[in-house]
Amino acid sequence: MAERLLSVEGLRVEFKTRDGIAKVIDNLSISLDTGETLGIVGESGCGKSMTALSIMGLVPIPPGRIAGGRILLDGEDLLQANEQRMREVRGNEISMIFQEPMTSLNPVYSIGNQIAETARLHEGLSRADAMARALEMLQAVGIPAAEKRIHEYPHQMSGGMRQRVMIAMALACKPRVLIADEPTTALDVTVQAQIFDLLNDLKEKTGTAIIMITHDMGAIAEMAQRVVVMYAGRIIEQAGVTQILTDPRHPYTQGLIRCVPHLTRNPTVERPPLLEIPGVVPALSQLGSGCAFAPRCPYADAKCRAEMPPSRAVDSGHDVACWLTEREAAA
Amino acid sequence: MQFLTVVARRFLYAFLLLLAVIVFNFVLLYLVPGDIAETIAGESGGASAELMAEIRRSYGLDQPFHVQLLTYVGKVLQGDLGSSYYFNAPVLDLILGRLGPTLLLVVTALLLAIFAGTLFGVIAAQRPNGIFSHFITILALIGFSAPVFWTAFLLIILFVSILQIMPLSGLAEPLSETGTWKWYLDVAHHLFLPVVSLSSIYLAQYSRLARASMMDILGSDYIRTARAKGLGQRMIIYKHALRNAVIPVITIAGLQFSHIFSGAVVIETVFSWPGLGTLAFESILRGDTPTIMGILFFSAFVVIVFNLLTDLAYRIIDPRIRLSNTA
Ligand SMILES: Nc1ncnc2c1ncn2[C@@H]1O[C@H](COP(=O)(O)OP(=O)(O)O)[C@@H](O)[C@H]1O
Ligand code: SF4
Ligand SMILES: [Mg+2]
């Protein structure tokens, strides 16, 4: 039976910039159940990483500021937790892997040492036990000749192997939530597919729930059960994966999916980047009072430009923030 | 294994470099105007033509250039650096007698500069706009722009003349018995001002360097990873960041060893520290060529050895260099 594991409610994150306060995350709510994979998609700069860092308690403050909301892990509000408690949570209950496998490992320590460090820190294992755990994890993430490579340093490994090491490190303490922030963006296509397969496989074995951040609809189709689509710091659509792929309602989501025409047929083959929606995400400090997508939206009208569309359920478990759905409902 | 091959190759290079220094030294000696036989004859009182020929023969000065060169190289490699005109004693013995105090001064100053410099930089980097950080910047500016003897004189004025808590010069009080605890403390007391003066330039420079590299590192992806693992600030700074931050400092320190060695000549002279620097200074005034040559050779030797040591040190610290083939 799936239970609510993590929920983010009304999160707001602001950054102080030269041209004023930027609302990097605005009233964002998501939830994650045990054993589930939640996909977060959206173009670069829409606030995906900042959402992840907020959950980890790693938003750089200053210039950042958590302006409101709650982040509940099993009912405990992490935004109220002190640093001591957050250190227990990080790497132990919630882990994170990053977009840059080439630079995310410390160059001067062996990978075995870096994986073992997490186990020693959170579980108080002895050096030998922690190394045994590191070896076990390296085998679990499919590193060949793990007993030899455990003594190697990051620069001796390829990007794909380093990302596997990151995954091994993140899962070393059997966390309940793994946040994968664009884990394959820096890797080649064949390696990307391997990493997705690995994550799916590990999820089945360990039951770790995953928040999969990506701008790759193919990866979403392959991994997620539910999908959240973000635009300029807000959620604009959220639904089950089939609903999103077959019946996207928001013009932005429709654009994302049209960019990947062969999506449902063969998701692993090729993934063109989502550059085909005309225009770019507006600077956060330039957002007006209306819909943030209006400058790029073919359906935009005066109301869209004047007023922010509220989120509205169009189906069970399918929410959309777009005036179009209101117009359709009225028609 | 790869590591050992690289180390063996570094030793070979060091040896070849040393050989080149010996040859260069000899050529200098050979080109020095004036007849060596005459100088030697002068020292022993007479200069008849027969005596001169006898001296030339017994010292091998009648041999062709390459034979003399090989003989010289052979002698130096066996540790024979010739005799001082002034002390009438083997140059090597003179140098070895003065080596201890110089190494003590130079190595202490260098270590102090590296350790304190890195530490200052690391502390400053954590609050880039804090008071300590500004203090480091100003200290660096002074340390870097002030000539080392000026710093030394200022320290003498402050600690010797005004506060009167430090001795002015020498290695220890003349009457104290060597080898006792009291003597060691006395040497440490005498060492303080020379070391602080000598390390001041480098200390400031290394703080700046460590501060810059530390700030860079604190924003790096692997530090974010360390935070995401749940490590505390102390582990992040002193385990994950420090080891990376010290690499550029050690690299620079290694390159600057010859520089600090020459700075020691000035400092030794200011504080009458009985090391190689004062010996060099006095020998130049006395025109004691073999001693000067010996010191030149020996300084080159020490510098080469230290370059080798730094090279090994940062190979140990940085696996990317340790495991690469590039010499
Ligand atoms: N240190 C910062 N100062 C100001 N703005 C920032 C800072 N870091 C991130 N941002 C802004 O936050 C927004 C969201 O960034 P991010 O979460 O990294 O996007 P994504 O991961 O979706 O590409 C971006 O518009 C970015 O400009
Ligand atoms: S609210 Fe209007 S502008 Fe915004 S996406 Fe919907 S139709 Fe387009
Ligand atoms: Mg991102």
XYZ file of C-alpha atoms and ligand atoms in Angstrom:
694
model
C 0.000 0.000 0.000
C 1.509 3.317 -1.078
C 1.758 5.945 1.597
C 2.495 9.622 1.471
C 6.224 9.975 2.059
C 7.104 13.511 1.146
C 4.972 16.508 0.422
C 5.895 20.028 -0.490
C 3.166 22.533 0.212
C 3.032 26.075 -1.105
C 6.812 26.406 -1.332
C 8.165 29.844 -2.181
C 11.834 30.567 -2.791
C 13.120 34.030 -3.560
C 16.512 35.232 -4.702
C 17.888 38.679 -4.260
C 19.285 39.800 -7.600
C 20.542 43.060 -9.032
C 17.128 43.898 -10.470
C 15.178 43.069 -7.348
C 13.624 39.971 -5.829
C 13.201 37.019 -8.200
C 10.482 34.527 -7.258
C 12.384 31.430 -8.271
C 9.775 29.046 -6.866
C 6.237 30.337 -6.478
C 3.594 28.433 -4.558
C 4.810 24.988 -5.518
C 3.130 21.871 -4.150
C 4.127 18.309 -4.968
C 3.810 14.985 -3.237
C 5.601 11.679 -3.407
C 4.360 8.294 -2.220
C 6.472 5.349 -1.134
C 7.823 3.365 -4.064
C 6.800 5.998 -6.577
C 8.749 7.862 -9.244
C 7.669 11.449 -9.732
C 8.920 13.225 -12.828
C 9.578 16.955 -12.834
C 9.994 18.432 -16.308
C 10.529 21.894 -17.647
C 13.049 23.956 -19.546
C 16.308 25.124 -18.091
C 15.898 27.820 -15.447
C 12.316 27.000 -14.501
C 13.306 26.088 -10.923
C 13.695 22.300 -10.968
C 17.069 22.239 -9.261
C 15.980 24.854 -6.759
C 13.008 22.677 -5.836
C 15.395 19.788 -5.214
C 17.808 21.922 -3.201
C 14.917 23.217 -1.100
C 13.995 19.660 -0.159
C 17.631 18.973 0.734
C 17.871 22.202 2.732
C 20.720 23.335 0.495
C 19.378 26.548 -1.023
C 22.221 29.062 -0.771
C 21.067 31.578 1.832
C 21.802 34.421 1.079
C 21.171 35.346 -1.745
C 18.303 32.857 -1.568
C 15.484 32.864 0.953
C 12.717 30.389 1.686
C 9.778 32.752 1.683
C 7.077 30.303 2.658
C 5.592 26.834 2.603
C 6.215 23.475 4.227
C 8.236 20.421 3.248
C 6.891 17.411 5.110
C 8.861 14.186 5.343
C 6.631 11.692 7.133
C 4.835 14.631 8.651
C 7.984 16.365 9.918
C 8.446 19.870 8.506
C 12.012 20.002 7.192
C 11.861 23.761 6.767
C 11.571 24.029 10.551
C 14.302 21.443 11.243
C 17.670 22.657 12.535
C 20.951 22.105 10.695
C 21.859 19.161 12.923
C 18.661 17.346 11.964
C 19.043 18.231 8.274
C 22.513 16.678 8.289
C 20.917 13.448 9.490
C 18.328 13.652 6.735
C 20.774 14.366 3.908
C 22.365 11.297 2.439
C 20.467 9.095 4.856
C 16.753 9.694 4.360
C 16.896 11.871 1.246
C 19.798 11.629 -1.193
C 20.559 13.567 -4.305
C 22.556 13.026 -7.469
C 23.509 15.799 -9.809
C 23.731 16.771 -13.408
C 27.535 17.001 -13.483
C 29.064 13.578 -12.847
C 32.480 14.801 -14.032
C 32.859 17.353 -11.248
C 30.617 16.056 -8.489
C 33.191 13.713 -6.963
C 36.167 14.953 -4.972
C 39.287 14.479 -7.137
C 41.657 13.730 -4.252
C 39.850 10.828 -2.572
C 39.285 7.353 -3.944
C 35.730 6.503 -4.895
C 35.639 3.758 -2.261
C 36.578 6.281 0.400
C 33.862 8.679 -0.786
C 31.121 6.049 -0.745
C 32.257 4.611 2.570
C 32.237 8.091 4.100
C 28.450 8.270 3.863
C 27.988 4.904 5.557
C 30.436 5.800 8.319
C 28.751 9.131 8.868
C 25.169 7.939 9.107
C 25.480 4.391 10.332
C 28.678 4.681 12.328
C 30.224 1.736 10.503
C 33.877 0.863 11.056
C 36.290 1.641 8.246
C 36.332 -1.995 7.111
C 32.549 -2.421 7.239
C 32.039 0.829 5.396
C 34.438 -0.282 2.656
C 32.554 -3.571 2.424
C 29.355 -1.575 2.012
C 31.000 0.571 -0.663
C 32.019 -2.552 -2.569
C 28.525 -3.970 -2.320
C 27.096 -0.693 -3.639
C 29.564 -0.547 -6.534
C 28.529 -4.046 -7.512
C 24.875 -3.114 -7.211
C 25.294 -0.206 -9.627
C 26.999 -2.477 -12.128
C 30.607 -1.312 -12.007
C 32.707 -4.099 -13.534
C 35.684 -5.362 -11.479
C 34.361 -3.388 -8.519
C 36.865 -4.846 -6.056
C 39.641 -3.302 -8.141
C 37.959 -0.056 -9.117
C 36.978 0.774 -5.549
C 40.533 2.077 -5.078
C 40.452 4.231 -8.178
C 40.093 7.979 -8.272
C 37.352 9.879 -10.123
C 39.662 11.029 -12.927
C 40.260 7.398 -13.860
C 36.592 6.836 -14.703
C 34.251 7.842 -17.523
C 31.233 10.107 -16.993
C 28.805 7.186 -16.997
C 30.886 5.308 -14.429
C 31.156 8.389 -12.244
C 27.392 8.804 -12.326
C 27.086 5.171 -11.239
C 29.465 5.965 -8.387
C 27.271 8.924 -7.438
C 24.246 6.641 -7.427
C 26.109 4.102 -5.290
C 27.022 6.869 -2.870
C 23.484 8.245 -2.778
C 21.965 4.833 -2.084
C 24.624 3.624 0.372
C 22.439 4.338 3.392
C 19.197 3.129 1.813
C 17.462 6.487 1.723
C 13.689 6.684 1.342
C 13.868 9.348 -1.328
C 16.373 9.754 -4.147
C 16.347 13.038 -6.028
C 17.993 12.662 -9.431
C 18.593 16.111 -10.907
C 19.059 15.611 -14.641
C 21.385 12.669 -13.999
C 22.025 11.893 -17.656
C 22.131 15.290 -19.329
C 25.928 15.221 -19.500
C 26.158 11.641 -20.806
C 25.876 10.059 -24.262
C 22.650 8.526 -25.407
C 23.535 4.861 -24.891
C 24.859 5.585 -21.414
C 21.714 7.585 -20.625
C 19.543 4.544 -21.309
C 21.766 2.395 -19.085
C 21.476 4.847 -16.204
C 17.678 4.964 -16.499
C 17.527 1.168 -16.528
C 19.792 1.058 -13.496
C 17.640 3.540 -11.566
C 14.468 1.613 -12.429
C 16.110 -1.606 -11.398
C 17.392 -0.248 -8.085
C 14.040 1.273 -7.319
C 12.405 -2.096 -7.703
C 14.977 -3.745 -5.451
C 15.148 -1.157 -2.699
C 11.761 0.551 -2.829
C 13.389 3.986 -2.745
C 11.005 6.609 -4.096
C 12.518 8.760 -6.818
C 12.073 12.352 -7.855
C 13.348 12.362 -11.416
C 14.168 15.822 -12.682
C 14.728 16.081 -16.399
C 13.848 18.025 -19.479
C 13.644 14.760 -21.351
C 10.101 13.526 -21.976
C 11.468 10.154 -23.100
C 13.017 9.553 -19.693
C 9.728 10.495 -18.071
C 7.821 8.004 -20.234
C 10.255 5.303 -19.214
C 10.455 5.944 -15.502
C 7.766 8.063 -13.923
C 4.301 7.235 -12.683
C 3.322 10.845 -12.194
C 4.583 14.002 -13.832
C 4.802 17.628 -12.780
C 5.436 20.211 -15.487
C 7.068 23.440 -14.337
C 7.297 26.781 -16.042
C 8.963 29.890 -14.596
C 8.914 28.643 -11.008
C 5.334 27.347 -11.004
C 3.587 24.096 -11.695
C 1.482 24.460 -14.824
C 0.292 20.911 -15.214
C 0.390 17.744 -13.155
C -0.991 14.300 -13.969
C -0.325 10.572 -14.290
C 2.256 9.707 -16.919
C -0.219 8.283 -19.477
C -2.532 11.257 -19.084
C 0.346 13.666 -19.670
C 1.593 11.788 -22.711
C -1.756 11.138 -24.350
C -3.850 14.081 -23.191
C -1.666 17.075 -22.356
C -3.851 20.122 -21.672
C -1.485 23.011 -21.154
C -0.156 24.524 -24.399
C 3.372 24.349 -22.969
C 3.064 20.638 -22.166
C 1.591 20.033 -25.587
C 4.624 21.754 -27.067
C 6.994 19.607 -25.005
C 5.332 16.428 -26.168
C 5.104 17.456 -29.799
C 8.863 17.916 -29.676
C 9.254 14.167 -29.168
C 6.992 12.635 -31.830
C 8.160 9.027 -31.549
C 7.867 9.131 -27.794
C 5.439 6.338 -27.201
C 6.908 4.092 -29.858
C 10.556 3.850 -28.876
C 11.453 6.045 -25.985
C 15.103 5.066 -25.603
C 16.425 5.667 -29.101
C 16.880 9.332 -29.624
C 15.968 12.373 -27.615
C 16.123 15.721 -29.302
C 16.373 18.630 -26.883
C 13.223 20.618 -26.252
C 14.141 23.648 -28.243
C 11.230 23.704 -30.603
C 8.764 25.809 -28.648
C 9.367 29.293 -30.038
C 10.655 31.919 -27.622
C 12.421 31.557 -24.289
C 11.493 31.511 -20.632
C 11.109 35.128 -19.468
C 13.459 36.497 -16.848
C 11.852 35.911 -13.474
C 12.152 39.524 -12.475
C 10.235 40.542 -15.628
C 7.169 38.434 -14.942
C 3.985 40.452 -15.094
C 0.731 39.649 -13.374
C -0.565 37.358 -16.130
C 0.271 33.865 -17.351
C 4.041 33.478 -17.643
C 3.686 31.487 -20.848
C 1.545 34.136 -22.605
C 4.387 35.677 -24.676
C 4.989 32.288 -26.323
C 1.449 30.915 -26.323
C -0.553 30.705 -29.574
C -3.833 30.905 -27.612
C -2.996 33.875 -25.417
C -5.663 36.560 -25.072
C -6.130 39.738 -23.018
C -7.220 37.846 -19.922
C -4.135 35.592 -20.104
C -1.875 38.629 -20.105
C -3.704 40.302 -17.238
C -4.433 37.501 -14.804
C -2.551 34.456 -13.574
C -4.537 31.270 -14.326
C -5.327 29.232 -11.167
C -4.690 25.507 -11.016
C -7.812 23.514 -11.778
C -8.621 19.794 -11.860
C -9.650 18.687 -15.352
C -9.810 15.018 -14.513
C -9.088 12.955 -11.426
C -5.429 13.535 -10.555
C -4.924 15.890 -13.506
C -4.486 19.581 -12.698
C -3.835 22.351 -15.189
C -3.200 26.071 -14.759
C -4.446 27.600 -17.996
C -7.373 29.834 -18.913
C -8.001 27.603 -21.925
C -9.488 24.894 -19.736
C -11.874 27.499 -18.279
C -12.884 28.548 -21.781
C -13.490 24.924 -22.769
C -15.453 24.242 -19.597
C -17.618 27.316 -20.319
C -18.178 26.412 -23.983
C 54.349 0.576 -10.213
C 53.673 3.474 -12.496
C 54.219 5.779 -9.550
C 57.654 4.250 -8.872
C 58.750 4.611 -12.497
C 57.790 8.259 -12.426
C 59.668 8.757 -9.160
C 62.751 7.001 -10.585
C 62.596 9.274 -13.587
C 62.395 12.361 -11.363
C 65.531 11.211 -9.546
C 67.330 10.751 -12.850
C 66.368 14.257 -13.985
C 67.523 15.685 -10.677
C 70.874 13.940 -11.067
C 71.357 15.201 -14.627
C 70.506 18.708 -13.514
C 73.078 18.467 -10.765
C 75.685 17.327 -13.281
C 74.874 20.315 -15.449
C 75.371 22.595 -12.444
C 78.784 21.061 -11.750
C 79.891 21.556 -15.351
C 78.616 25.115 -15.338
C 80.443 25.744 -12.082
C 83.659 24.422 -13.522
C 83.372 26.531 -16.636
C 82.899 29.598 -14.457
C 85.956 28.688 -12.407
C 87.953 28.070 -15.588
C 86.998 31.427 -17.021
C 87.808 33.395 -13.877
C 90.565 35.845 -14.808
C 93.935 35.292 -13.152
C 96.114 32.255 -12.780
C 95.061 29.796 -10.136
C 98.596 28.506 -9.806
C 99.700 32.026 -8.940
C 97.064 32.342 -6.270
C 98.092 29.043 -4.736
C 101.747 29.974 -4.990
C 100.961 33.317 -3.408
C 99.331 31.589 -0.455
C 102.447 29.481 0.077
C 104.829 32.437 -0.106
C 106.995 32.087 -3.262
C 106.574 32.021 -7.012
C 109.596 30.754 -8.900
C 108.982 29.441 -12.409
C 109.845 25.905 -11.281
C 107.486 26.065 -8.371
C 104.730 27.326 -10.678
C 105.279 24.428 -13.085
C 105.347 22.020 -10.171
C 102.067 23.415 -8.870
C 100.485 23.231 -12.336
C 101.495 19.605 -12.653
C 100.439 18.500 -9.196
C 97.048 20.255 -9.463
C 96.513 18.946 -13.009
C 96.356 22.482 -14.390
C 98.565 21.497 -17.335
C 95.978 19.010 -18.569
C 93.600 19.859 -21.448
C 90.173 21.356 -20.644
C 88.129 18.155 -20.911
C 90.489 16.173 -18.683
C 90.357 18.921 -16.056
C 86.570 18.986 -16.380
C 86.221 15.233 -15.861
C 88.586 15.314 -12.914
C 86.581 18.157 -11.382
C 83.242 16.421 -11.922
C 84.657 13.237 -10.411
C 85.939 15.119 -7.373
C 82.702 16.979 -6.785
C 80.686 13.797 -7.084
C 82.902 12.339 -4.397
C 82.184 15.326 -2.203
C 85.518 17.084 -2.747
C 84.735 20.770 -3.241
C 88.326 21.956 -2.817
C 89.866 24.012 -0.003
C 89.088 27.464 1.262
C 91.903 29.974 0.734
C 90.926 31.770 3.892
C 90.229 28.981 6.367
C 92.626 26.543 4.742
C 90.091 23.819 5.334
C 87.957 21.656 3.014
C 85.037 23.658 1.642
C 82.656 20.762 2.201
C 83.401 20.747 5.939
C 82.842 24.494 6.119
C 79.535 24.155 4.306
C 78.298 21.221 6.333
C 79.119 23.127 9.505
C 76.893 25.981 8.365
C 74.173 23.904 6.715
C 72.236 23.033 9.868
C 71.363 26.599 10.898
C 70.414 27.534 7.334
C 68.156 24.541 6.824
C 66.607 25.148 10.213
C 65.847 28.732 9.231
C 64.648 28.071 5.703
C 62.597 24.965 6.369
C 60.938 26.435 9.463
C 60.097 29.614 7.571
C 58.739 27.678 4.611
C 56.629 25.336 6.724
C 55.317 28.240 8.763
C 54.407 30.085 5.568
C 52.665 27.050 4.088
C 50.742 25.997 7.184
C 49.818 29.371 8.590
C 49.241 30.789 5.117
C 46.861 28.012 4.153
C 45.076 28.200 7.464
C 44.637 31.988 7.237
C 43.378 31.627 3.700
C 40.932 28.917 4.653
C 39.551 30.946 7.537
C 39.315 34.076 5.416
C 37.536 32.233 2.610
C 34.675 31.302 4.872
C 33.763 34.945 5.339
C 35.087 36.629 2.217
C 33.870 40.030 3.393
C 34.645 39.602 7.078
C 37.205 41.565 9.071
C 39.721 38.733 9.070
C 39.539 38.516 5.309
C 40.330 42.219 4.931
C 43.108 41.888 7.480
C 44.648 39.101 5.361
C 44.437 41.216 2.232
C 46.229 44.107 3.930
C 48.811 41.818 5.498
C 49.431 40.280 2.089
C 49.917 43.680 0.543
C 52.457 44.714 3.184
C 54.248 41.393 3.242
C 54.465 41.279 -0.495
C 55.647 44.814 -1.122
C 58.024 45.324 1.820
C 61.662 44.276 1.279
C 62.534 41.449 3.611
C 65.318 43.361 5.413
C 62.901 46.217 6.102
C 60.443 43.815 7.713
C 63.351 42.393 9.690
C 64.396 45.828 10.955
C 60.846 46.713 11.935
C 60.554 43.481 13.872
C 63.902 44.179 15.561
C 62.753 47.653 16.555
C 59.518 46.277 17.965
C 60.672 43.096 19.688
C 64.283 43.885 20.573
C 64.359 47.617 21.220
C 60.877 48.402 22.462
C 59.510 45.217 23.984
C 62.953 43.759 24.728
C 61.703 40.197 24.644
C 63.772 38.863 21.743
C 67.550 38.504 21.272
C 69.097 40.591 18.508
C 71.387 38.104 16.830
C 73.183 34.793 16.754
C 72.076 31.205 17.070
C 72.100 30.977 20.871
C 73.622 32.668 23.896
C 77.394 32.106 23.633
C 77.793 30.513 27.041
C 74.940 28.049 27.018
C 75.790 24.393 26.754
C 74.765 22.765 23.471
C 72.394 19.803 23.351
C 70.522 20.563 26.567
C 66.807 21.439 26.741
C 67.704 24.952 27.693
C 69.868 25.261 24.630
C 67.082 24.110 22.295
C 64.724 26.649 23.819
C 67.389 29.296 23.453
C 67.835 28.421 19.766
C 64.064 28.551 19.250
C 64.070 31.972 20.922
C 66.813 33.194 18.596
C 65.105 31.603 15.611
C 61.831 33.443 16.107
C 62.595 36.813 14.528
C 64.569 35.509 11.528
C 61.851 32.971 10.756
C 59.027 35.461 11.065
C 60.862 37.985 8.879
C 61.701 35.425 6.237
C 58.284 33.823 6.137
C 56.409 37.134 6.092
C 56.525 37.538 2.316
C 55.486 33.980 1.637
C 52.961 33.779 4.437
C 51.080 36.688 2.970
C 51.292 35.340 -0.545
C 50.135 31.874 0.467
C 47.205 33.250 2.450
C 46.016 35.055 -0.640
C 46.509 32.012 -2.789
C 44.782 29.689 -0.334
C 41.921 32.147 0.116
C 41.336 32.369 -3.622
C 41.565 28.655 -4.249
C 39.433 27.910 -1.210
C 36.675 30.247 -2.373
C 36.737 28.587 -5.734
C 36.562 25.155 -4.164
C 33.746 26.026 -1.774
C 31.564 26.788 -4.789
C 32.495 23.567 -6.562
C 30.239 20.639 -7.357
C 32.045 18.162 -5.119
C 31.549 20.393 -2.109
C 27.834 20.466 -2.930
C 28.013 16.656 -3.030
C 29.690 16.622 0.375
C 26.884 18.765 1.784
C 24.270 16.537 0.145
C 25.826 13.573 1.964
C 25.084 15.233 5.275
C 28.652 16.162 6.243
C 29.116 18.990 8.708
C 30.938 22.218 7.956
C 34.144 21.108 9.648
C 34.486 17.907 7.627
C 33.612 19.783 4.462
C 36.295 22.389 5.051
C 39.058 20.316 6.584
C 38.572 17.063 4.711
C 37.054 17.852 1.347
C 38.186 21.405 0.647
C 41.537 21.822 2.407
C 43.377 19.055 0.618
C 42.411 20.545 -2.716
C 43.225 24.079 -1.592
C 46.728 23.208 -0.458
C 47.788 21.844 -3.863
C 48.414 25.222 -5.506
C 50.177 26.456 -2.353
C 52.595 23.536 -2.370
C 53.197 23.941 -6.072
C 54.114 27.594 -5.648
C 56.155 26.927 -2.509
C 58.178 24.335 -4.411
C 58.842 26.750 -7.231
C 59.835 29.432 -4.750
C 62.248 27.388 -2.719
C 65.280 28.872 -4.452
C 63.798 32.297 -3.810
C 63.381 31.728 -0.093
C 66.897 30.290 0.005
C 68.303 33.521 -1.376
C 66.092 35.525 0.986
C 67.849 33.609 3.755
C 71.199 35.205 2.788
C 69.786 38.634 3.620
C 68.084 37.497 6.800
C 71.147 35.624 8.050
C 73.264 38.691 7.482
C 70.815 40.955 9.314
C 70.588 38.627 12.316
C 74.193 37.275 12.184
C 72.691 33.835 11.909
C 75.664 31.472 11.480
C 74.482 29.789 8.284
C 75.486 29.460 4.654
C 74.193 32.926 3.868
C 76.636 34.665 6.204
C 79.419 32.368 5.006
C 78.644 33.309 1.392
C 78.519 36.993 2.240
C 81.836 36.898 4.123
C 83.526 34.746 1.465
C 82.602 37.227 -1.225
C 84.167 40.037 0.814
C 87.298 37.912 1.301
C 87.503 36.810 -2.351
C 87.506 33.175 -1.229
C 86.624 31.661 -4.631
C 86.547 27.926 -3.732
C 84.173 28.595 -0.868
C 81.896 30.733 -3.035
C 81.882 28.050 -5.721
C 81.212 25.386 -3.142
C 78.286 27.325 -1.753
C 76.929 27.920 -5.245
C 77.086 24.239 -5.997
C 75.686 23.260 -2.672
C 72.758 25.684 -2.865
C 71.900 24.301 -6.279
C 72.054 20.821 -4.781
C 69.728 21.729 -1.922
C 67.291 23.476 -4.244
C 67.181 20.481 -6.572
C 66.611 18.105 -3.667
C 63.783 20.267 -2.368
C 62.163 20.534 -5.755
C 62.241 16.786 -5.881
C 60.667 16.577 -2.430
C 57.874 19.020 -3.266
C 57.220 17.161 -6.451
C 56.832 13.959 -4.472
C 54.744 15.713 -1.821
C 52.130 16.897 -4.192
C 52.075 13.653 -6.067
C 51.092 12.117 -2.760
C 48.407 14.727 -2.138
C 46.954 14.814 -5.644
C 46.162 11.434 -7.208
C 45.660 13.029 -10.610
C 49.360 13.883 -10.728
C 50.475 10.757 -8.893
C 48.820 8.473 -11.395
C 49.637 10.357 -14.538
C 52.656 9.610 -16.694
C 53.569 13.172 -17.342
C 56.807 13.988 -15.655
N 22.374 32.200 -6.872
C 21.323 32.632 -7.597
N 21.008 33.949 -7.641
C 19.953 34.379 -8.374
N 19.153 33.580 -9.094
C 19.414 32.264 -9.087
C 20.512 31.706 -8.340
N 20.521 30.386 -8.539
C 19.493 30.125 -9.362
N 18.822 31.246 -9.692
C 17.648 31.353 -10.554
O 16.708 30.405 -10.171
C 16.003 29.946 -11.278
C 15.839 28.453 -11.207
O 17.078 27.837 -11.385
P 17.216 26.273 -11.373
O 16.428 25.715 -10.264
O 18.668 25.969 -11.394
O 16.572 25.868 -12.770
P 16.542 24.447 -13.477
O 17.168 23.449 -12.591
O 15.099 24.189 -13.736
O 17.283 24.618 -14.769
C 16.733 30.408 -12.519
O 15.967 31.382 -13.157
C 17.988 31.013 -11.991
O 18.323 32.147 -12.726
S -3.328 30.830 -19.703
Fe -3.462 31.694 -21.715
S -1.366 32.224 -22.208
Fe -1.279 30.894 -20.479
S -0.990 28.914 -21.383
Fe -3.155 29.133 -21.092
S -3.896 29.991 -22.990
Fe -1.698 30.214 -23.022
Mg 18.928 22.354 -12.976
